[in-house]
Coordinates of C-alpha atoms and ligand atoms in Angstrom, one line a residue:
M1 CA 0.0 0.0 0.0
P2 CA 2.8 2.5 0.6
V3 CA 2.7 5.6 -1.6
G4 CA 4.7 8.8 -1.6
K5 CA 3.0 12.1 -0.7
Q6 CA 1.8 13.8 -3.9
A7 CA 2.3 10.7 -5.9
E8 CA 2.5 10.9 -9.7
I9 CA -0.8 9.7 -10.9
S10 CA -1.0 8.6 -14.5
P11 CA -4.1 10.0 -16.3
A12 CA -7.2 7.9 -16.7
E13 CA -6.9 7.7 -20.4
G14 CA -8.8 5.3 -22.6
K15 CA -11.4 2.7 -21.5
L16 CA -11.4 0.9 -18.1
G17 CA -12.6 -2.7 -18.3
V18 CA -14.5 -4.0 -15.3
L19 CA -14.4 -7.7 -15.2
L20 CA -17.0 -9.2 -12.8
V21 CA -16.8 -12.7 -11.6
G22 CA -20.5 -13.7 -11.2
L23 CA -23.3 -12.0 -13.2
G24 CA -26.0 -12.2 -10.5
A25 CA -28.0 -9.7 -8.5
V26 CA -25.1 -7.4 -7.4
S27 CA -23.3 -7.3 -10.8
T28 CA -26.4 -6.7 -12.9
T29 CA -27.7 -4.0 -10.5
F30 CA -24.3 -2.3 -10.8
I31 CA -24.1 -2.5 -14.6
A32 CA -27.7 -1.5 -15.2
G33 CA -27.3 1.3 -12.7
V34 CA -24.2 2.7 -14.5
E35 CA -26.0 2.5 -17.9
A36 CA -29.1 4.2 -16.4
I37 CA -26.9 7.0 -14.9
K38 CA -25.1 7.4 -18.2
K39 CA -28.5 7.9 -19.9
G40 CA -29.5 10.4 -17.3
F41 CA -32.4 8.3 -15.9
A42 CA -31.0 8.3 -12.4
Q43 CA -28.4 9.6 -10.0
P44 CA -25.5 7.6 -8.5
I45 CA -26.9 7.6 -5.0
G46 CA -24.7 5.8 -2.5
S47 CA -21.5 6.3 -4.5
L48 CA -18.8 8.2 -2.7
T49 CA -16.7 8.6 -5.9
Q50 CA -19.7 10.2 -7.7
M51 CA -21.5 12.2 -5.0
G52 CA -19.0 12.6 -2.2
T53 CA -16.9 15.7 -1.4
I54 CA -13.7 16.2 0.4
R55 CA -12.7 19.1 2.6
L56 CA -9.3 20.6 1.9
G57 CA -7.3 22.9 4.1
K58 CA -8.9 24.9 7.0
R59 CA -12.7 25.0 7.7
T60 CA -12.5 28.6 6.7
D61 CA -10.9 28.0 3.3
N62 CA -14.1 26.9 1.7
R63 CA -12.4 24.3 -0.5
V64 CA -14.7 21.3 -0.7
P65 CA -14.4 19.8 -4.2
L66 CA -16.2 16.6 -5.3
I67 CA -13.9 13.6 -4.9
K68 CA -14.1 12.9 -8.6
D69 CA -12.8 16.4 -9.3
F70 CA -10.1 16.1 -6.8
V71 CA -8.5 12.8 -7.9
P72 CA -8.4 11.7 -11.6
L73 CA -10.9 8.8 -11.7
A74 CA -12.1 7.0 -14.8
Q75 CA -15.4 8.4 -16.0
L76 CA -18.5 6.4 -16.2
K77 CA -18.6 6.8 -20.0
D78 CA -15.3 5.0 -20.2
L79 CA -16.3 1.9 -18.3
V80 CA -16.7 -1.4 -20.3
F81 CA -18.2 -4.5 -18.5
G82 CA -17.4 -8.2 -18.9
A83 CA -18.3 -11.1 -16.7
W84 CA -18.1 -14.8 -16.0
D85 CA -21.0 -16.9 -14.8
I86 CA -22.0 -20.6 -14.6
F87 CA -25.4 -19.6 -16.2
P88 CA -25.3 -18.4 -19.9
D89 CA -27.9 -15.7 -19.4
S90 CA -27.0 -12.2 -20.7
A91 CA -26.9 -9.3 -18.2
Y92 CA -30.4 -8.4 -19.3
D93 CA -31.9 -11.8 -18.6
A94 CA -29.8 -12.2 -15.4
A95 CA -31.1 -8.8 -14.2
L96 CA -34.7 -9.8 -14.9
N97 CA -34.1 -13.1 -13.0
A98 CA -32.6 -11.3 -10.0
G99 CA -35.7 -9.2 -9.8
V100 CA -34.0 -6.2 -8.1
L101 CA -34.8 -3.5 -10.7
E102 CA -38.1 -2.8 -12.3
K103 CA -38.9 -4.4 -15.7
E104 CA -39.7 -1.0 -17.2
L105 CA -36.2 0.4 -16.3
L106 CA -34.5 -2.8 -17.6
G107 CA -36.5 -2.5 -20.8
Q108 CA -35.0 0.9 -21.4
L109 CA -31.5 -0.6 -20.9
K110 CA -32.1 -3.8 -23.0
E111 CA -29.6 -2.9 -25.7
P112 CA -26.4 -2.5 -23.6
L113 CA -27.4 -5.2 -21.2
R114 CA -28.1 -7.8 -23.8
K115 CA -24.6 -7.4 -25.3
I116 CA -23.0 -8.6 -22.0
K117 CA -22.8 -12.4 -22.3
P118 CA -21.0 -14.2 -19.5
M119 CA -17.8 -16.1 -20.3
Q120 CA -17.6 -19.7 -19.1
A121 CA -16.9 -19.9 -15.4
V122 CA -14.2 -21.8 -13.5
F123 CA -16.6 -23.6 -11.1
D124 CA -16.6 -26.6 -8.9
Q125 CA -19.8 -27.5 -7.0
S126 CA -17.9 -28.8 -4.0
Y127 CA -17.2 -25.1 -3.2
V128 CA -20.8 -23.8 -3.7
K129 CA -23.0 -26.7 -3.0
R130 CA -26.4 -25.2 -3.8
L131 CA -25.6 -24.3 -7.4
S132 CA -25.0 -26.1 -10.6
G133 CA -24.7 -24.6 -14.1
T134 CA -23.7 -25.5 -17.7
N135 CA -21.6 -22.5 -18.6
V136 CA -18.4 -23.9 -17.1
K137 CA -14.9 -24.4 -18.4
T138 CA -13.2 -27.7 -18.5
G139 CA -9.5 -28.3 -18.0
K140 CA -7.3 -31.1 -16.7
T141 CA -5.9 -29.1 -13.8
K142 CA -6.6 -26.0 -11.9
F143 CA -3.5 -24.6 -13.4
D144 CA -4.8 -25.2 -16.9
L145 CA -8.0 -23.4 -15.9
A146 CA -6.0 -20.4 -14.7
Q147 CA -4.1 -20.3 -18.1
Q148 CA -7.5 -20.3 -19.9
L149 CA -8.6 -17.3 -17.8
I150 CA -5.3 -15.5 -18.5
D151 CA -5.7 -16.0 -22.2
E152 CA -9.4 -14.9 -22.0
I153 CA -8.5 -11.7 -20.1
A154 CA -5.9 -10.7 -22.7
D155 CA -8.4 -11.4 -25.6
W156 CA -11.2 -9.5 -23.8
K157 CA -9.0 -6.5 -23.1
K158 CA -7.9 -6.4 -26.7
K159 CA -11.4 -6.9 -28.2
N160 CA -12.9 -4.2 -26.0
K161 CA -10.0 -1.8 -26.6
C162 CA -9.4 -1.2 -22.9
S163 CA -6.3 0.5 -21.7
R164 CA -6.7 -0.9 -18.1
V165 CA -8.7 -3.6 -16.5
V166 CA -9.9 -4.3 -12.9
M167 CA -11.5 -7.5 -11.6
I168 CA -14.1 -7.8 -8.9
W169 CA -15.4 -11.0 -7.3
A170 CA -19.2 -10.7 -7.1
A171 CA -19.9 -14.4 -7.4
S172 CA -21.4 -16.7 -4.8
T173 CA -19.9 -17.3 -1.4
E174 CA -17.8 -20.4 -1.3
V175 CA -17.6 -22.9 1.5
F176 CA -15.4 -22.0 4.5
L177 CA -11.7 -22.6 3.9
K178 CA -8.9 -22.1 6.4
Q179 CA -5.4 -21.2 5.3
H180 CA -3.5 -24.3 4.2
P181 CA 0.3 -24.8 3.9
V182 CA 0.0 -24.8 0.1
H183 CA -1.2 -21.1 0.3
K184 CA 2.1 -20.1 1.8
T185 CA 4.3 -19.4 -1.2
L186 CA 3.7 -18.8 -4.9
D187 CA 5.6 -22.0 -5.7
S188 CA 3.5 -24.2 -3.4
F189 CA 0.4 -22.5 -4.7
E190 CA 1.2 -23.2 -8.3
K191 CA 2.3 -26.7 -7.5
A192 CA -1.0 -27.3 -5.7
M193 CA -3.0 -25.9 -8.7
K194 CA -1.2 -28.4 -11.0
E195 CA -2.1 -31.2 -8.5
N196 CA -5.8 -30.1 -8.3
H197 CA -5.4 -29.6 -4.6
K198 CA -8.6 -29.2 -2.6
A199 CA -7.3 -26.1 -0.8
I200 CA -7.4 -24.1 -4.1
A201 CA -10.9 -22.7 -4.6
P202 CA -12.2 -21.4 -7.9
S203 CA -12.1 -17.8 -6.5
M204 CA -8.3 -18.2 -6.0
I205 CA -7.9 -19.3 -9.6
Y206 CA -9.6 -16.1 -10.8
A207 CA -7.5 -14.0 -8.5
Y208 CA -4.3 -15.7 -9.6
A209 CA -5.3 -15.2 -13.3
A210 CA -6.0 -11.5 -12.6
L211 CA -2.7 -10.9 -10.8
K212 CA -0.8 -12.8 -13.5
S213 CA -2.5 -10.6 -16.1
G214 CA -1.6 -7.2 -14.5
V215 CA -5.1 -6.7 -13.2
P216 CA -5.9 -5.5 -9.7
F217 CA -8.5 -7.5 -7.8
A218 CA -11.2 -6.9 -5.2
N219 CA -13.1 -9.6 -3.3
G220 CA -16.7 -8.8 -2.6
A221 CA -17.5 -12.1 -0.9
P222 CA -16.2 -13.5 2.4
N223 CA -14.1 -16.2 0.7
L224 CA -10.5 -16.5 1.6
T225 CA -9.5 -15.9 -2.1
V226 CA -6.7 -13.3 -2.2
D227 CA -6.2 -13.2 1.5
I228 CA -3.4 -15.7 1.4
P229 CA 0.4 -15.2 1.5
A230 CA 1.0 -16.7 -2.0
L231 CA -1.4 -14.3 -3.7
M232 CA -0.4 -11.3 -1.6
T233 CA 3.2 -12.0 -2.6
L234 CA 2.1 -12.2 -6.3
A235 CA 0.3 -8.8 -6.0
D236 CA 3.4 -7.2 -4.5
K237 CA 5.7 -8.8 -7.0
N238 CA 3.6 -7.6 -10.0
R239 CA 2.9 -4.2 -8.3
L240 CA -0.9 -4.7 -8.2
A241 CA -3.5 -3.5 -5.9
I242 CA -5.7 -6.0 -4.0
C243 CA -8.5 -5.5 -1.4
G244 CA -11.3 -7.4 0.3
K245 CA -13.4 -8.9 1.7
D246 CA -17.2 -9.1 1.7
F247 CA -19.0 -5.9 0.7
K248 CA -20.2 -4.0 3.7
T249 CA -24.0 -3.6 3.2
G250 CA -27.2 -4.1 5.3
Q251 CA -26.9 -5.2 8.8
T252 CA -23.1 -5.0 9.1
L253 CA -23.2 -1.4 7.7
M254 CA -25.6 -0.6 10.5
K255 CA -23.4 -2.3 13.1
T256 CA -20.4 -0.3 12.1
I257 CA -22.4 2.9 12.3
I258 CA -24.0 2.2 15.7
A259 CA -21.3 0.4 17.7
P260 CA -18.7 3.2 17.4
G261 CA -21.4 5.6 18.7
L262 CA -22.2 3.4 21.7
K263 CA -18.6 3.0 22.5
S264 CA -17.9 6.7 22.1
R265 CA -20.3 7.4 25.0
M266 CA -19.0 4.5 27.1
L267 CA -22.3 2.6 27.0
G268 CA -22.0 -1.1 27.8
L269 CA -23.3 -4.1 25.8
H270 CA -24.8 -7.3 27.1
G271 CA -25.7 -8.7 23.7
W272 CA -26.5 -8.1 20.1
Y273 CA -28.8 -10.5 18.3
S274 CA -29.0 -10.1 14.5
T275 CA -31.3 -12.1 12.2
N276 CA -32.2 -11.7 8.6
I277 CA -34.7 -13.0 6.1
L278 CA -33.6 -13.0 2.5
G279 CA -34.9 -14.8 -0.6
N280 CA -32.4 -14.2 -3.4
R281 CA -29.9 -16.7 -4.9
D282 CA -27.3 -15.4 -2.4
G283 CA -29.7 -16.4 0.4
E284 CA -30.1 -19.8 -1.2
V285 CA -26.4 -20.4 -1.4
L286 CA -26.0 -19.2 2.3
D287 CA -28.6 -21.7 3.3
D288 CA -25.9 -24.3 3.0
P289 CA -24.1 -24.5 6.4
D290 CA -20.6 -24.5 4.8
S291 CA -21.2 -21.3 2.9
F292 CA -23.0 -19.7 5.8
K293 CA -19.9 -20.4 8.0
T294 CA -17.8 -18.3 5.7
K295 CA -20.3 -15.5 6.0
E296 CA -20.8 -15.9 9.7
E297 CA -17.1 -15.5 10.4
S298 CA -17.0 -12.3 8.4
K299 CA -20.1 -10.9 10.2
L300 CA -19.1 -11.8 13.7
S301 CA -15.7 -10.2 13.8
V302 CA -17.0 -6.7 13.5
L303 CA -18.2 -6.0 17.0
E304 CA -15.2 -7.5 18.8
Y305 CA -12.8 -5.2 16.9
I306 CA -14.9 -2.1 17.4
L307 CA -15.7 -2.5 21.0
Q308 CA -12.3 -3.9 22.2
P309 CA -13.5 -6.0 25.2
D310 CA -9.8 -6.4 26.3
V311 CA -9.5 -2.6 26.7
Y312 CA -13.0 -2.1 28.2
P313 CA -13.8 -5.3 30.1
D314 CA -16.4 -3.6 32.3
L315 CA -18.4 -2.6 29.3
Y316 CA -17.8 -5.3 26.7
K317 CA -16.5 -8.5 28.3
D318 CA -18.4 -11.6 27.3
F319 CA -21.2 -9.8 25.3
S320 CA -23.3 -12.3 23.4
H321 CA -23.3 -11.9 19.6
V322 CA -25.5 -14.0 17.4
V323 CA -26.0 -13.7 13.6
R324 CA -28.6 -15.7 11.7
I325 CA -29.5 -15.7 8.0
N326 CA -32.8 -17.4 7.0
Y327 CA -33.6 -18.2 3.4
Y328 CA -37.1 -17.1 2.8
P329 CA -37.9 -16.9 -0.9
P330 CA -40.9 -14.5 -0.9
R331 CA -38.7 -11.6 0.0
G332 CA -36.3 -11.9 -2.9
D333 CA -33.5 -9.4 -2.8
N334 CA -35.5 -7.2 -0.3
K335 CA -33.9 -8.4 2.9
E336 CA -35.3 -7.6 6.3
G337 CA -32.7 -7.4 9.0
W338 CA -33.6 -7.3 12.7
D339 CA -31.3 -6.3 15.5
N340 CA -32.0 -6.5 19.2
I341 CA -29.3 -4.7 21.1
D342 CA -29.1 -5.0 24.9
I343 CA -27.1 -2.1 26.2
F344 CA -26.5 -0.7 29.7
G345 CA -25.8 2.8 31.0
W346 CA -25.2 4.7 34.2
L347 CA -25.1 2.4 37.3
G348 CA -25.6 -0.5 35.0
Y349 CA -29.3 0.2 34.1
P350 CA -30.3 -1.9 31.1
M351 CA -31.8 -0.5 27.9
Q352 CA -32.7 -1.9 24.5
I353 CA -32.4 -0.8 20.9
K354 CA -34.4 -2.5 18.1
I355 CA -33.6 -2.0 14.5
D356 CA -35.7 -3.3 11.7
F357 CA -33.9 -2.5 8.4
L358 CA -36.0 -3.2 5.3
C359 CA -33.1 -2.9 3.0
R360 CA -32.3 -3.9 -0.6
D361 CA -29.1 -5.9 -0.7
S362 CA -28.0 -5.2 -4.2
I363 CA -29.1 -1.6 -4.1
L364 CA -26.7 -1.1 -1.3
A365 CA -23.9 -3.2 -2.9
A366 CA -24.0 -1.7 -6.5
P367 CA -22.4 1.7 -5.6
I368 CA -19.7 -0.2 -3.6
V369 CA -18.8 -2.1 -6.8
L370 CA -18.6 1.1 -8.7
D371 CA -16.4 2.9 -6.1
L372 CA -14.1 -0.1 -5.8
A373 CA -13.6 -0.4 -9.6
L374 CA -12.7 3.3 -9.8
F375 CA -10.5 3.5 -6.6
L376 CA -8.7 0.2 -7.5
D377 CA -7.9 1.8 -10.9
L378 CA -6.8 5.0 -9.2
A379 CA -4.5 3.0 -6.8
Q380 CA -3.0 1.2 -9.8
R381 CA -2.3 4.4 -11.6
S382 CA -0.8 5.9 -8.5
G383 CA 1.7 3.1 -8.0
M384 CA 0.0 1.7 -4.9
K385 CA 0.6 -2.0 -4.7
G386 CA -0.5 -4.8 -2.4
V387 CA -3.3 -4.6 0.2
Q388 CA -5.3 -1.4 0.0
E389 CA -6.3 -0.9 3.6
W390 CA -7.7 2.6 2.8
L391 CA -10.6 0.8 1.0
S392 CA -11.6 -1.0 4.3
F393 CA -14.6 1.4 4.2
Y394 CA -16.3 -0.9 1.8
F395 CA -15.8 -4.3 3.5
K396 CA -17.1 -6.4 6.3
S397 CA -13.7 -8.1 6.9
P398 CA -11.1 -5.6 5.7
Q399 CA -7.9 -7.1 4.5
T400 CA -4.8 -5.7 6.2
A401 CA -1.1 -6.3 6.2
P402 CA -0.2 -9.5 8.1
G403 CA -0.3 -9.1 11.9
L404 CA -2.3 -5.9 11.7
Y405 CA -5.8 -5.8 13.2
P406 CA -8.5 -4.5 10.8
E407 CA -10.3 -1.2 11.4
H408 CA -14.1 -1.6 11.4
D409 CA -15.4 1.7 12.7
I410 CA -16.9 3.3 9.6
F411 CA -16.0 6.8 10.6
I412 CA -12.4 6.0 11.1
Q413 CA -12.5 4.1 7.8
L414 CA -13.9 7.1 6.0
M415 CA -11.3 9.4 7.5
K416 CA -8.6 6.9 6.4
L417 CA -9.9 6.9 2.9
K418 CA -10.1 10.7 2.6
N419 CA -6.7 11.2 4.2
T420 CA -5.3 8.7 1.7
L421 CA -6.7 10.9 -1.2
R422 CA -5.3 14.1 0.4
H423 CA -1.9 12.4 0.9
L424 CA -2.0 11.3 -2.8
R425 CA -2.6 14.9 -3.9
G426 CA -0.1 16.5 -1.5
E427 CA -2.8 18.2 0.6
D428 CA -2.5 18.5 4.4
L429 CA -4.2 15.6 6.3
I430 CA -7.1 16.6 8.4
T431 CA -6.7 15.8 12.1
H432 CA -9.8 17.7 13.4
L433 CA -7.6 19.3 16.0
G434 CA -8.7 22.8 15.0
L435 CA -6.6 24.8 17.5
E436 CA -5.6 27.3 14.8
Y437 CA -9.1 28.8 14.8
Y438 CA -8.6 29.9 18.5
D439 CA -5.1 31.5 18.2
Ligands
NAD1 N1 -25.7 -7.9 -1.9 C1 -25.1 -7.7 -0.9 O1 -25.5 -6.8 -0.1 C2 -23.8 -8.4 -0.6 C3 -23.1 -7.9 0.5 C4 -21.8 -8.6 0.8 C5 -21.4 -9.6 0.0 N2 -22.2 -10.0 -1.0 C6 -21.7 -11.2 -1.8 O2 -21.6 -10.8 -3.2 C7 -21.8 -12.0 -3.9 C8 -22.8 -11.8 -5.0 O3 -24.1 -11.6 -4.4 P1 -25.4 -11.6 -5.3 O4 -26.5 -11.2 -4.5 O5 -25.1 -11.0 -6.6 O6 -25.5 -13.2 -5.5 P2 -26.1 -14.0 -6.8 O7 -26.3 -15.4 -6.4 O8 -27.3 -13.2 -7.4 O9 -25.0 -13.9 -7.9 C9 -23.8 -14.6 -7.8 C10 -23.5 -15.2 -9.2 O10 -22.3 -15.9 -9.1 C11 -22.3 -17.0 -10.0 N3 -21.2 -17.9 -9.6 C12 -21.1 -18.7 -8.6 N4 -19.9 -19.3 -8.6 C13 -19.2 -18.8 -9.7 C14 -17.9 -19.0 -10.3 N5 -17.1 -19.8 -9.7 N6 -17.6 -18.3 -11.4 C15 -18.5 -17.4 -12.0 N7 -19.7 -17.2 -11.5 C16 -20.1 -17.9 -10.4 C17 -23.7 -17.5 -9.7 O11 -24.1 -18.4 -10.8 C18 -24.5 -16.3 -9.6 O12 -25.1 -15.9 -10.8 C19 -22.2 -13.1 -2.9 O13 -21.0 -13.9 -2.6 C20 -22.6 -12.4 -1.7 O14 -22.5 -13.1 -0.5 C21 -23.4 -9.4 -1.4

């Protein structure tokens, strides 16, 4: 991640290819949204790169540009989309299937969406048990499959006349995998691919192919994927940006907004019970206990890190934290997330907070995909290699340098992100000290 102050940033010239692994609810809502915004049908609500501003200098300076005017980001008109999926449906049919956006809106976007046909996936049902599809590559070894992806990325980039490409994993959550000795070095990883080792999941094959092709990679699901030494080394070696994991939307977004507030006022916590009903394909995949375990690990870590029970044992020692996801088809993508939060205040008196968030998963995730594509490309053009911790803002389980605990508090994450942009442009960092106004 290290980058010098006022780094030289190469301009965002030419087309930026956005390669999405998985053409499901999130990916199609993202692509359709960008096409709708380009046509002037809608605004990019929820996207920091498009709507966010950044304060520069003193509060009295009145310098508050839009982020997209402050750093050179690719423009929406220059984005080109490609995808892989195990189903052959075009982005138009997949979007209709996902049922997130209204048919009328999709009808107006039929032409660009129909053109996006998914390439054959690298898929193995033992990693996503609830799905099976026909649009799948065959190859003797996992290494062969990676080579096929590498060739395909090069062809796609050429055919679509892109000057740069980024890859984002927005495919299903794979079964829970722990780090294995074969993940340690690039050599052991490549050997394991050639031997079809079980510890190499399809998501790792995509990430490997991206990093071999000079393409930065973001992981939107809680899979281990690029969070292993072998691929972190490859990213460093090839000077490529990586980040992950698991888009921060819905209930976890709420958690990382509310928990820092409770802690800031030294209010204690007895327990936080979270449950969801959700009926999309993601919900169906997560109905499998092995895939849910991957998601659960990602969701559970958030409170521990924010509340720091070791530092504040009187407030947060042994709080109970339960997370449930229930697959309930009638709701489709419109998830309902309930939280019951048992807190305590002055003299230990108990209180309760109830949240009922009727959210839309893919509506919350789509702007994250856009921001990640643009910021990853910016990082790449600025010479920022390896783990991009400043993008923690977008993830449930932010990837960090080995041995460093992740920052989950959304307000600290935002400050980190904006200070990184200030640093890149040689502006003073904002500490909020503010003594100068009282001299
Ligand atoms: N929507 C959210 O709020 C949110 C938040 C955090 C994380 N996520 C994660 O993002 C991912 C996508 O979510 P979604 O709602 O779009 O799910 P989805 O089921 O609608 O789409 C996922 C797509 O990936 C495809 N797929 C599965 N394995 C593949 C492979 N190996 N190669 C290519 N394609 C493959 C599936 O066929 C499916 O079309 C999930 O892992 C989900 O857990 C979503």
